[in-house]
């Protein structure tokens, strides 16, 4: 079982939750802000705590929100963690938008907007 943190922009919560349910259904533990952040918690605190135990970061990207502040706040700590010895594997996925980049943070992107089922199957293969 892997511990999977799904990062996303607020507008993509439905897709992030759908992906989270699929990942959870095969036995992985999913960390998703909507499911875990409570009144009084801060999103940066949640991200830091979750990244401390995560095996994978599924970085949900949207070409509609490329300049959204949360993308930078979630992406940069994740990239730093990925490049360190913490062993977190980053899996960038496109959750919404058009003209998806082929790479994000130097990693190939998986576009879930074109074929959801095939994309989710690819994510699950990566998670093991």
Short mmCIF file of C-alpha atoms in Angstrom, two decimals:
data_model
loop_
_atom_site.label_atom_id
_atom_site.label_comp_id
_atom_site.label_asym_id
_atom_site.label_seq_id
_atom_site.Cartn_x
_atom_site.Cartn_y
_atom_site.Cartn_z
CA UNK A 1 0.00 0.00 0.00
CA UNK A 2 1.31 3.42 -0.95
CA UNK A 3 0.55 6.77 0.68
CA UNK A 4 -0.58 9.09 -2.12
CA UNK A 5 -1.00 12.87 -1.82
CA UNK A 6 -3.20 14.34 -4.55
CA UNK A 7 -2.51 18.03 -5.09
CA UNK A 8 -4.96 20.07 -7.17
CA UNK A 9 -6.48 23.51 -7.67
CA UNK A 10 -9.83 24.18 -6.02
CA UNK A 11 -11.68 24.24 -9.35
CA UNK A 12 -10.53 20.65 -10.02
CA UNK A 13 -11.77 19.15 -6.75
CA UNK A 14 -14.33 16.89 -8.46
CA UNK A 15 -11.65 15.31 -10.67
CA UNK A 16 -9.21 15.06 -7.77
CA UNK A 17 -11.81 13.32 -5.61
CA UNK A 18 -12.74 10.97 -8.46
CA UNK A 19 -9.09 10.06 -8.90
CA UNK A 20 -8.70 9.70 -5.13
CA UNK A 21 -11.60 7.24 -4.94
CA UNK A 22 -10.08 5.14 -7.76
CA UNK A 23 -6.67 5.07 -6.06
CA UNK A 24 -8.23 4.26 -2.68
CA UNK A 25 -10.36 1.47 -4.19
CA UNK A 26 -7.23 -0.55 -5.01
CA UNK A 27 -5.90 -0.24 -1.47
CA UNK A 28 -3.73 2.86 -1.41
CA UNK A 29 -4.07 5.53 1.29
CA UNK A 30 -5.09 8.82 -0.29
CA UNK A 31 -4.41 12.23 1.21
CA UNK A 32 -6.67 14.91 -0.25
CA UNK A 33 -7.25 18.31 1.32
CA UNK A 34 -11.04 18.14 0.97
CA UNK A 35 -11.05 14.91 2.97
CA UNK A 36 -8.59 15.92 5.67
CA UNK A 37 -8.21 19.69 6.21
CA UNK A 38 -10.37 20.80 9.15
CA UNK A 39 -11.40 24.15 10.57
CA UNK A 40 -8.30 25.80 11.99
CA UNK A 41 -5.88 23.83 9.80
CA UNK A 42 -3.81 25.63 7.22
CA UNK A 43 -3.25 24.27 3.74
CA UNK A 44 0.55 24.71 3.93
CA UNK A 45 0.59 22.81 7.25
CA UNK A 46 -1.48 20.02 5.68
CA UNK A 47 0.86 19.89 2.67
CA UNK A 48 4.01 19.73 4.80
CA UNK A 49 2.58 17.07 7.12
CA UNK A 50 1.31 15.00 4.21
CA UNK A 51 4.54 15.22 2.23
CA UNK A 52 6.41 13.99 5.30
CA UNK A 53 4.72 10.59 4.94
CA UNK A 54 3.83 10.43 1.23
CA UNK A 55 5.27 7.86 -1.15
CA UNK A 56 3.77 9.58 -4.20
CA UNK A 57 2.62 13.07 -5.07
CA UNK A 58 0.02 13.15 -7.82
CA UNK A 59 0.36 16.74 -8.98
CA UNK A 60 -2.98 17.68 -10.52
CA UNK A 61 -2.37 20.40 -13.08
CA UNK A 62 -4.80 22.51 -15.06
CA UNK A 63 -3.90 24.57 -18.06
CA UNK A 64 -6.72 26.86 -16.92
CA UNK A 65 -4.94 27.65 -13.68
CA UNK A 66 -1.30 27.75 -14.58
CA UNK A 67 -0.84 30.98 -12.62
CA UNK A 68 -2.99 30.00 -9.61
CA UNK A 69 -1.02 30.67 -6.40
CA UNK A 70 -1.74 27.22 -4.96
CA UNK A 71 0.03 25.56 -7.88
CA UNK A 72 3.28 27.26 -6.96
CA UNK A 73 2.82 26.60 -3.24
CA UNK A 74 2.21 22.90 -3.82
CA UNK A 75 4.55 22.37 -6.77
CA UNK A 76 7.70 23.91 -5.34
CA UNK A 77 7.72 21.99 -2.03
CA UNK A 78 6.91 18.81 -3.91
CA UNK A 79 9.72 19.33 -6.39
CA UNK A 80 12.16 20.03 -3.56
CA UNK A 81 11.05 16.89 -1.78
CA UNK A 82 11.27 14.89 -4.99
CA UNK A 83 14.82 16.03 -5.60
CA UNK A 84 15.89 15.33 -2.04
CA UNK A 85 16.52 12.01 -0.45
CA UNK A 86 12.94 11.75 0.83
CA UNK A 87 12.00 9.34 -1.93
CA UNK A 88 8.69 10.91 -2.99
CA UNK A 89 7.79 10.06 -6.57
CA UNK A 90 5.98 12.87 -8.39
CA UNK A 91 3.33 11.94 -10.96
CA UNK A 92 2.08 15.04 -12.83
CA UNK A 93 -1.41 14.65 -14.28
CA UNK A 94 -3.60 17.07 -16.24
CA UNK A 95 -7.03 17.35 -14.61
CA UNK A 96 -8.58 20.10 -16.75
CA UNK A 97 -7.94 22.53 -19.54
CA UNK A 98 -6.66 22.23 -23.07
CA UNK A 99 -3.26 22.10 -24.75
CA UNK A 100 -1.72 20.19 -21.89
CA UNK A 101 2.05 20.36 -21.51
CA UNK A 102 3.89 17.14 -22.27
CA UNK A 103 6.19 17.71 -19.28
CA UNK A 104 5.77 19.38 -15.92
CA UNK A 105 8.64 19.90 -13.53
CA UNK A 106 10.82 17.89 -15.88
CA UNK A 107 8.51 14.89 -15.68
CA UNK A 108 6.19 13.51 -18.39
CA UNK A 109 2.55 14.51 -17.83
CA UNK A 110 -0.38 12.14 -18.01
CA UNK A 111 -3.41 13.81 -19.58
CA UNK A 112 -6.57 12.59 -17.83
CA UNK A 113 -8.77 14.90 -19.91
CA UNK A 114 -8.57 12.85 -23.10
CA UNK A 115 -9.28 9.34 -21.77
CA UNK A 116 -10.07 9.18 -18.05
CA UNK A 117 -10.11 5.37 -17.70
CA UNK A 118 -6.84 4.84 -19.56
CA UNK A 119 -5.23 7.67 -17.59
CA UNK A 120 -6.35 6.31 -14.22
CA UNK A 121 -5.10 2.86 -15.20
CA UNK A 122 -1.69 4.39 -15.97
CA UNK A 123 -1.63 6.17 -12.59
CA UNK A 124 -2.49 2.91 -10.82
CA UNK A 125 0.31 1.09 -12.67
CA UNK A 126 2.79 3.71 -11.47
CA UNK A 127 1.58 3.35 -7.88
CA UNK A 128 2.14 -0.41 -8.03
#
